[in-house]
Short mmCIF file of C-alpha atoms and ligand atoms in Angstrom, two decimals:
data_model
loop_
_atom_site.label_atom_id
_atom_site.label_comp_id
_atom_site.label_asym_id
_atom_site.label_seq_id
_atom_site.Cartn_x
_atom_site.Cartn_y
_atom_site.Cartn_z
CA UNK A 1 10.27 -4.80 -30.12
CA UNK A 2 8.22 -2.01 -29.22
CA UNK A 3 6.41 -2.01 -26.13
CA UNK A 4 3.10 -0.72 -26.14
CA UNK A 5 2.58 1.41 -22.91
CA UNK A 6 -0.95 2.08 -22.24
CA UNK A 7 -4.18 2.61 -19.30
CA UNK A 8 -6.54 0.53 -21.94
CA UNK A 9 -7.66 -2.88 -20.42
CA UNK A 10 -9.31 -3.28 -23.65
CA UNK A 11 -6.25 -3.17 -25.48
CA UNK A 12 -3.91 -5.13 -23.52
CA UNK A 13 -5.91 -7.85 -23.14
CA UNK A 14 -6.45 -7.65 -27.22
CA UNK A 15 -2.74 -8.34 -27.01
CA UNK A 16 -2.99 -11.40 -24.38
CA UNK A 17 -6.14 -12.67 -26.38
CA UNK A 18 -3.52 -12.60 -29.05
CA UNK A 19 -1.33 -14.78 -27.84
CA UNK A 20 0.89 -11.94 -26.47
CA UNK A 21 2.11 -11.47 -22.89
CA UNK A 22 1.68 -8.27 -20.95
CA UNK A 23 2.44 -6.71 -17.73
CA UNK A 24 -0.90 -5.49 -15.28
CA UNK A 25 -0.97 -3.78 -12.10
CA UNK A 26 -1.90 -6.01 -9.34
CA UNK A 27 -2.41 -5.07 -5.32
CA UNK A 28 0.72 -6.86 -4.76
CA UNK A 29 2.85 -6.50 -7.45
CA UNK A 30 3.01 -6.23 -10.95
CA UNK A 31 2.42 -9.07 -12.94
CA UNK A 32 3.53 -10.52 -16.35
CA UNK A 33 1.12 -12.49 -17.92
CA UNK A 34 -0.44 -14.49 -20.66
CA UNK A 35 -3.49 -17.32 -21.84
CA UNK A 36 -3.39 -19.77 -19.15
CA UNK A 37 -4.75 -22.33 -21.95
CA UNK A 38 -1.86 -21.36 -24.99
CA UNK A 39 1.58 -23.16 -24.12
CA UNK A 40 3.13 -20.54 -26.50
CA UNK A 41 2.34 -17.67 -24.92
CA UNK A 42 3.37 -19.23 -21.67
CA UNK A 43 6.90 -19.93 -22.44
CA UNK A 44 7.08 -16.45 -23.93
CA UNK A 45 6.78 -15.13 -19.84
CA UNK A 46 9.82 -17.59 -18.84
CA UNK A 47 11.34 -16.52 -21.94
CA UNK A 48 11.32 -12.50 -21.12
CA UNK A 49 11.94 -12.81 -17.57
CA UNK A 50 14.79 -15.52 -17.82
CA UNK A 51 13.08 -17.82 -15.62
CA UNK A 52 13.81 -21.22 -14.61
CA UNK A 53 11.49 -23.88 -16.13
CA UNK A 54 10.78 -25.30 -13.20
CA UNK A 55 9.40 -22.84 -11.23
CA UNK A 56 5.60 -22.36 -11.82
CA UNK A 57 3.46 -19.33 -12.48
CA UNK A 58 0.18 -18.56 -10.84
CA UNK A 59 -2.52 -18.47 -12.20
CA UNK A 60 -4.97 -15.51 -12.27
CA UNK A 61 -9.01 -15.93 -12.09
CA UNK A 62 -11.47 -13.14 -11.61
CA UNK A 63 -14.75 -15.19 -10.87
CA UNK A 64 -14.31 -18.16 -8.08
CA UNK A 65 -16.12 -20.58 -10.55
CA UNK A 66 -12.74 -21.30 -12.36
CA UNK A 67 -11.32 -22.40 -9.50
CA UNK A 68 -13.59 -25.72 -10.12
CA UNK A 69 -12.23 -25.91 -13.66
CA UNK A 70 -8.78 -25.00 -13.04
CA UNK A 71 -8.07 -27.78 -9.69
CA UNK A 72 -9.75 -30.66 -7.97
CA UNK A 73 -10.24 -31.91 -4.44
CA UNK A 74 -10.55 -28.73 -2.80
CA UNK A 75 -10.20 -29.49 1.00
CA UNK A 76 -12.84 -27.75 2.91
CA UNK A 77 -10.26 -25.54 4.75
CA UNK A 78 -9.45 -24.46 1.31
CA UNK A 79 -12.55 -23.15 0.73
CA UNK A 80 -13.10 -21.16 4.05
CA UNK A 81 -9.84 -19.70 3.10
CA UNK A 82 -11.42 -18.47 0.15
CA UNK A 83 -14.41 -17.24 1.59
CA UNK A 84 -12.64 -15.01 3.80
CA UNK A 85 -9.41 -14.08 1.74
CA UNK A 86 -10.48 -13.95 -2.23
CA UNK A 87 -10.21 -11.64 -4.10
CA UNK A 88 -6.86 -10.80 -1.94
CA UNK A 89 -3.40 -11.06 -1.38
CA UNK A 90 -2.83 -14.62 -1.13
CA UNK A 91 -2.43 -17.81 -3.69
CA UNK A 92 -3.08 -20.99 -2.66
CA UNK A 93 -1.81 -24.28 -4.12
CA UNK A 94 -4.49 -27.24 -5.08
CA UNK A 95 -4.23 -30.13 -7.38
CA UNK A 96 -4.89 -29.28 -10.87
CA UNK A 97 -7.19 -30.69 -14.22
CA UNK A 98 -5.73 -32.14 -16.81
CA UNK A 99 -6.79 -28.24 -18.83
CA UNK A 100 -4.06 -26.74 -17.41
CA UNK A 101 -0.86 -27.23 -19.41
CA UNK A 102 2.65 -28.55 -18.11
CA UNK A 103 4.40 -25.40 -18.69
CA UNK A 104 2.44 -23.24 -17.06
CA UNK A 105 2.78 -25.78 -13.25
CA UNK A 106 6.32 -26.34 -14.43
CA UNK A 107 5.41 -30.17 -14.85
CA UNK A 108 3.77 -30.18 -11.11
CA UNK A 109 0.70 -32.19 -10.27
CA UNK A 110 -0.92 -28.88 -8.36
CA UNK A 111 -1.52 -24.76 -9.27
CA UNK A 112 -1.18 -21.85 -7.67
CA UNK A 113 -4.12 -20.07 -7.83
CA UNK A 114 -4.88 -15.99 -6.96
CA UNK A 115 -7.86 -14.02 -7.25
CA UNK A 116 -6.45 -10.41 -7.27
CA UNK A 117 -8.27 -7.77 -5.60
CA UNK A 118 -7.38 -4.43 -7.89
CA UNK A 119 -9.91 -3.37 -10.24
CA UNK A 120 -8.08 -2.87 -12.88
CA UNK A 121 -6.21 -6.50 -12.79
CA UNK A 122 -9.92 -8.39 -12.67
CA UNK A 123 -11.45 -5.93 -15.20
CA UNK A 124 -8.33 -7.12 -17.28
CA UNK A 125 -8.68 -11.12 -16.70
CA UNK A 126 -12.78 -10.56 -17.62
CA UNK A 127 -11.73 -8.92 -20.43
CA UNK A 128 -9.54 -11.74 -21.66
CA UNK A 129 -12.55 -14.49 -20.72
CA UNK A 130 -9.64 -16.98 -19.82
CA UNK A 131 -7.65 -17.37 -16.52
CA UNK A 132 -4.40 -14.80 -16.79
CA UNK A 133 -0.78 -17.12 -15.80
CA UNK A 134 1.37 -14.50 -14.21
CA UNK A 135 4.52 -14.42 -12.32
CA UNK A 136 5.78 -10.85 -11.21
CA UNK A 137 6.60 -9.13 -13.96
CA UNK A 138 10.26 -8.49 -13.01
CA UNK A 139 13.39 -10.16 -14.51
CA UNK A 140 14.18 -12.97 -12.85
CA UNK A 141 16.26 -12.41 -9.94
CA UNK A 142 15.66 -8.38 -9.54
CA UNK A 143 13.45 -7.28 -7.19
CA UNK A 144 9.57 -7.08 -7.87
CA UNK A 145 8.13 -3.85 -9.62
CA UNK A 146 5.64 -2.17 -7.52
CA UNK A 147 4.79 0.27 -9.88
CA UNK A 148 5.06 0.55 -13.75
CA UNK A 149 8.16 2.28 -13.82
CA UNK A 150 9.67 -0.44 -12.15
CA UNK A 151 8.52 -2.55 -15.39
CA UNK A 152 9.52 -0.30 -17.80
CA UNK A 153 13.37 -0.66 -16.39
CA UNK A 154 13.06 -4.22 -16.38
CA UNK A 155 11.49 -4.88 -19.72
CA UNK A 156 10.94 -1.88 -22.03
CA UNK A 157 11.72 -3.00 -25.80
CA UNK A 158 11.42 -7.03 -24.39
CA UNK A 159 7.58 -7.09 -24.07
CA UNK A 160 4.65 -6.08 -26.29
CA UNK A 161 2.80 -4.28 -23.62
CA UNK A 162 2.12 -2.37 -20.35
CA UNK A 163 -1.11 -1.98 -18.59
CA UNK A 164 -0.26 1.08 -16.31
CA UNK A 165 -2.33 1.55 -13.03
CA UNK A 166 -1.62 2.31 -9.70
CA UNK A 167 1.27 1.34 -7.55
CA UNK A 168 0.73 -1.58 -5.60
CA UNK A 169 -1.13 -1.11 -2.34
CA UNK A 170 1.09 -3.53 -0.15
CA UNK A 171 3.86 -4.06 -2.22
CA UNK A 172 4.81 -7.48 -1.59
CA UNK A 173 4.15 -10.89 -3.21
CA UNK A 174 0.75 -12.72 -2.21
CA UNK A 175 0.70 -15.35 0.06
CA UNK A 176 1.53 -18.57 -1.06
CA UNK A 177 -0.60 -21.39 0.83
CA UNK A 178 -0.53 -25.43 0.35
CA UNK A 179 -3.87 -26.49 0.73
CA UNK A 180 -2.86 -30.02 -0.97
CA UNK A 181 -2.62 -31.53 2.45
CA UNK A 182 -4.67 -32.48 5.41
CA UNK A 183 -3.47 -29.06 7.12
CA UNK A 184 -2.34 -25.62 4.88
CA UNK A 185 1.20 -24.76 4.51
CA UNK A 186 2.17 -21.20 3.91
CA UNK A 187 5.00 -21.42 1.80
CA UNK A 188 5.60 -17.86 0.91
CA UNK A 189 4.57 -15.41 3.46
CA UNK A 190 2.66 -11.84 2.57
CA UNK A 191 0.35 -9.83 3.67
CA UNK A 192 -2.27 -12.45 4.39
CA UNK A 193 -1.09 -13.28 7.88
CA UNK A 194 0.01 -16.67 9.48
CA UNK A 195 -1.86 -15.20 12.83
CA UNK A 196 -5.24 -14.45 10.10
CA UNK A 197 -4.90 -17.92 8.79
CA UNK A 198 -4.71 -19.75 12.12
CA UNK A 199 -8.10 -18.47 12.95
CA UNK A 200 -9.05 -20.60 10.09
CA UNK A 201 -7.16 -23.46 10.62
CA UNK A 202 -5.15 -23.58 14.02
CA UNK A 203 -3.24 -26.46 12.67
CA UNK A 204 -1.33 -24.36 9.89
CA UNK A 205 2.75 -23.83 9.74
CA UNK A 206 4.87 -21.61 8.16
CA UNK A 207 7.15 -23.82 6.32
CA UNK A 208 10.70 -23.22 7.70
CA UNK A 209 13.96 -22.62 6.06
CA UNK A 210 14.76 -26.03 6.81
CA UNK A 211 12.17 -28.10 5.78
CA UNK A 212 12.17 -30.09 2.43
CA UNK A 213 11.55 -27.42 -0.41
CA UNK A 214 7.98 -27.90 -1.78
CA UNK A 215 7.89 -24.54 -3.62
CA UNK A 216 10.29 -24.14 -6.23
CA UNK A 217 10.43 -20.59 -6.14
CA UNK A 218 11.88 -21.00 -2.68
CA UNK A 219 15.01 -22.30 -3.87
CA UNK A 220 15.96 -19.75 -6.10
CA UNK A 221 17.76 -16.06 -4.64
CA UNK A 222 15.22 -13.75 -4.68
CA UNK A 223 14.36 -10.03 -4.38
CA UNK A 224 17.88 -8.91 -4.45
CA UNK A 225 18.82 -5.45 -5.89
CA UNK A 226 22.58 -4.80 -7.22
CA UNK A 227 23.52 -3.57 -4.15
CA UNK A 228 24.38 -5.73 -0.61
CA UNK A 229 21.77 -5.54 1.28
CA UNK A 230 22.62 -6.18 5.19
CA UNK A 231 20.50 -5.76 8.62
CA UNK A 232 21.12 -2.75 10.29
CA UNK A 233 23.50 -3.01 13.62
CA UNK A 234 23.93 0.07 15.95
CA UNK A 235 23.51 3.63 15.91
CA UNK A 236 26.31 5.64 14.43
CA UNK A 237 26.33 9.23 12.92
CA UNK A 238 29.31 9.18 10.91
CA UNK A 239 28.47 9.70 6.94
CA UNK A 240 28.33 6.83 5.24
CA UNK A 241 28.78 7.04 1.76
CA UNK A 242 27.22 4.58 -0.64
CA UNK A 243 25.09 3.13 1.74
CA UNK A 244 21.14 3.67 2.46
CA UNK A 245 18.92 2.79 5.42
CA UNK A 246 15.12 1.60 5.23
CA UNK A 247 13.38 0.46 8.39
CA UNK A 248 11.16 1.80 11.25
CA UNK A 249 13.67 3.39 13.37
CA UNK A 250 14.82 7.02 13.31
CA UNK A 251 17.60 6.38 15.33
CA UNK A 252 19.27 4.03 13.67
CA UNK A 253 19.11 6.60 10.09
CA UNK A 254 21.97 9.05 11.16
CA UNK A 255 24.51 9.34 8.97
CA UNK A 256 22.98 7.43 5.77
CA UNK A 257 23.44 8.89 1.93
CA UNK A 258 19.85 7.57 1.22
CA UNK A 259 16.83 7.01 4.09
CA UNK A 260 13.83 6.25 4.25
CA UNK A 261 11.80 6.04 7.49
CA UNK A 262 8.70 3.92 7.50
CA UNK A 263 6.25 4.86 10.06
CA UNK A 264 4.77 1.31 10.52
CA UNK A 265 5.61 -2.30 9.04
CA UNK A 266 2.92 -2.36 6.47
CA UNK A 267 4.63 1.18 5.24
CA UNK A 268 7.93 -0.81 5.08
CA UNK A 269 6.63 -3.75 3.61
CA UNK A 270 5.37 -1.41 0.81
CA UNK A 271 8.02 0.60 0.07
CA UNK A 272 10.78 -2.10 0.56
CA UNK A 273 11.26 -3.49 -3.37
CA UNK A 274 11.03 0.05 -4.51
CA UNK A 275 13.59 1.24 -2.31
CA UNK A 276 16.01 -1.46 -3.57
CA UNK A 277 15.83 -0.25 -6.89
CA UNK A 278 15.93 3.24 -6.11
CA UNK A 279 19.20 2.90 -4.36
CA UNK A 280 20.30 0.74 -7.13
CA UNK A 281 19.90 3.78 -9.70
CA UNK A 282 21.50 6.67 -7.71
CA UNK A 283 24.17 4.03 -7.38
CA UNK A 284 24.36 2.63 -3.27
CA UNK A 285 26.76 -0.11 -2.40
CA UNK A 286 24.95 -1.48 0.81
CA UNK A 287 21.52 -0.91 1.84
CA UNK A 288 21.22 -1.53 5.70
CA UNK A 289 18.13 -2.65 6.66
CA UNK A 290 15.47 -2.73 10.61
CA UNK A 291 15.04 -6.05 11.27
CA UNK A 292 11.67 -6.46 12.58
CA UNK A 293 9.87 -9.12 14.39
CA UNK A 294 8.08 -11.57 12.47
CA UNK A 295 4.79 -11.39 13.48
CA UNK A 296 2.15 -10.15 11.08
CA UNK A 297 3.65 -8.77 8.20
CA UNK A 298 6.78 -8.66 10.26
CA UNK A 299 7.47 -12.25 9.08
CA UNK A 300 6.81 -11.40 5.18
CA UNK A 301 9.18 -8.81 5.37
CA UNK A 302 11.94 -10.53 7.21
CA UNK A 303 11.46 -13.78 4.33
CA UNK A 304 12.07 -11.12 1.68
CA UNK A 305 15.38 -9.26 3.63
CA UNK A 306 17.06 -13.01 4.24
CA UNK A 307 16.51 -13.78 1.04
CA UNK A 308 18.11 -10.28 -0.41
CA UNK A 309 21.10 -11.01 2.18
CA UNK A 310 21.23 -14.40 0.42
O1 LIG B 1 1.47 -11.48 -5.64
C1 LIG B 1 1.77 -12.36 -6.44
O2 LIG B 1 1.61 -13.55 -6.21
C2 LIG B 1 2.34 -11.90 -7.80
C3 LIG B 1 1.25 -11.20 -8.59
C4 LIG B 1 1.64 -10.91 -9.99
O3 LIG B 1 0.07 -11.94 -8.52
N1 LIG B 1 2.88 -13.02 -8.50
C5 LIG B 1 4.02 -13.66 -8.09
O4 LIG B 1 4.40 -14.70 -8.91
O5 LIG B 1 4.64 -13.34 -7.11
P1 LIG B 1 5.87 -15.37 -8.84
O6 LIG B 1 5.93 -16.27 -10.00
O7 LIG B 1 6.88 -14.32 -8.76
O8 LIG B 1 5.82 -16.25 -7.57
C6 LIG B 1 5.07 -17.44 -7.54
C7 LIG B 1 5.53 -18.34 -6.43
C8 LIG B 1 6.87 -18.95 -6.74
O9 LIG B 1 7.63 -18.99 -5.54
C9 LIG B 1 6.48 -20.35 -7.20
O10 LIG B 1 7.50 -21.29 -6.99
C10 LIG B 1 5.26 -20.63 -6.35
O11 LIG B 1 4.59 -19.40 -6.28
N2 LIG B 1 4.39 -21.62 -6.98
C11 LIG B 1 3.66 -21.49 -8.10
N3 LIG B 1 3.02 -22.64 -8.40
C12 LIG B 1 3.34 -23.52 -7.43
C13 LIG B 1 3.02 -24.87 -7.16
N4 LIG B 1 2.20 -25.57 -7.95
N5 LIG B 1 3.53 -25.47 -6.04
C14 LIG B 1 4.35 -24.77 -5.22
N6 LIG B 1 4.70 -23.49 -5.42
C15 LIG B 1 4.22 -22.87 -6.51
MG1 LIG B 2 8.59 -13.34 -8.66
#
């Protein structure tokens, strides 16, 4: 197949309208997506990416009046979240209408809904008139692409088309919130903080490793370039060949074939997927990672490491 590789909104979403799939530039990550409304299309995204059926896309709106269409019963905590957070970051589950197709929730009774921030991802979903269904546009199981060079290596010749923008401003998957009960969940953590949504709701939990698994995606190992990825230990300065560091401390960098030194967690947090695949191309066995603490984005970026470790 060739893959059409262009900066044209217009065209790509000619392509979605079509009942093609394409991958856009989002402030998170790049996404992969197609008509929220044509089944066909849909399984085309699982299809390219080798994705599970039963994990569910979310689904991508660019004015808040879809939300209405798209789910019911929105609680009213639900709604100051969206005051305050969309367009953002974050995706938050609700119950969904009977429009949205099977496929697309993975058989579920609720949707994960995002209203992305970049420019160029909204200009694209008003373009198409329809909400966009998108899961990152990575295969399934490599890390997610944070620029469109990252989705060229994943799917050049496998998809019709690639909206190239920016890279991602925070480089990690949105924040994935429950609002289907009497108190929000956050089921995926990002850049949309647990500490920002308590001020919201003061009742809200992270939903532990050990809880029941609610979010399919969860279940599934995640993130993970080719090579191991482990947390960093002590200082040495012996040369380590085949291995790589990323983290916030200089210290802990001697000796390392590859580095790279963040200078503050939201750095890290941005550069983290890219890193794994650049260390996957120049060929590192073991990428040692900082271990940070998980407050703020500290605790989206420590969700993402454990689940590279595996
Ligand atoms: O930042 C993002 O969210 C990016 C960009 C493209 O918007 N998209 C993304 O999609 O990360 P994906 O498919 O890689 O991750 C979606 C996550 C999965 O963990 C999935 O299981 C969960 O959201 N999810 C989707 N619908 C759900 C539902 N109805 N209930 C629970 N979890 C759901
Ligand atoms: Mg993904």
């Amino acid at each position: 197949m060739k893959t059409i590789v262009t900066d044209s909104v217009k065209e790509t979403a000619k392509i979605i309208k079509k009942g093609g799939i394409a991958a856009f530039p989002t402030e998170t990550v790049y996404g992969l997506g197609a008509n929220v409304y044509d089944e066909k299309a849909i399984s085309k995204i699982f299809k390219a990416k080798g994705r599970p059926g039963d994990n569910p896309l979310i689904v991508h709106i660019a004015h808040k009046k879809h939300l209405e269409i798209l789910a019911r019963e929105i609680p009213e905590y639900a709604r100051k979240i969206i005051r305050q957070f969309f367009p953002g970051p974050i995706a938050l589950i609700l119950k969904k209408n009977e429009i949205v197709p099977d496929v697309v929730t993975a058989g579920l009774d609720t949707i994960a809904i995002r209203m992305p921030s970049s420019k160029i991802a909204l200009d694209l979903i008003k373009e198409c008139g329809f909400p966009v269904a998108a899961p990152s546009s990575n295969l399934s199981g490599s890390p997610s692409p944070t620029s469109f060079v990252h989705v060229l290596q994943d799917f050049k010749g496998k998809i019709p088309c690639i909206l190239i923008g920016p890279k991602a401003k925070f480089g990690l998957e949105s924040t994935v919130v429950d609002c289907t009960g009497r108190d929000p969940v956050i089921l995926r953590p990002g850049v949309v903080t647990l500490e920002q949504l308590k001020k919201i709701n003061k009742n809200i939990k992270y939903q532990s490793r050990t809880l029941k698994i609610i979010s399919p995606g969860q279940k599934y190992r995640h993130y993970s370039p080719k090579a191991k990825v482990r947390f960093v230990k002590r200082e040495t300065s012996n040369l380590k060949r085949g291995t790589a560091y990323i983290g916030l401390n200089k210290k802990f960098a001697k000796g390392f074939e590859h580095v790279n030194i963040c200078s503050s967690v939201e750095e890290y947090a941005k550069h983290l997927f890219s890193f794994f695949r650049e260390c996957d191309q120049i060929g590192i066995k073991t990428i040692y990672c900082d271990k940070v603490s998980e407050k703020g984005v500290g605790l989206a970026i420590m969700n993402r490491l454990m689940k590279a470790i595996g």
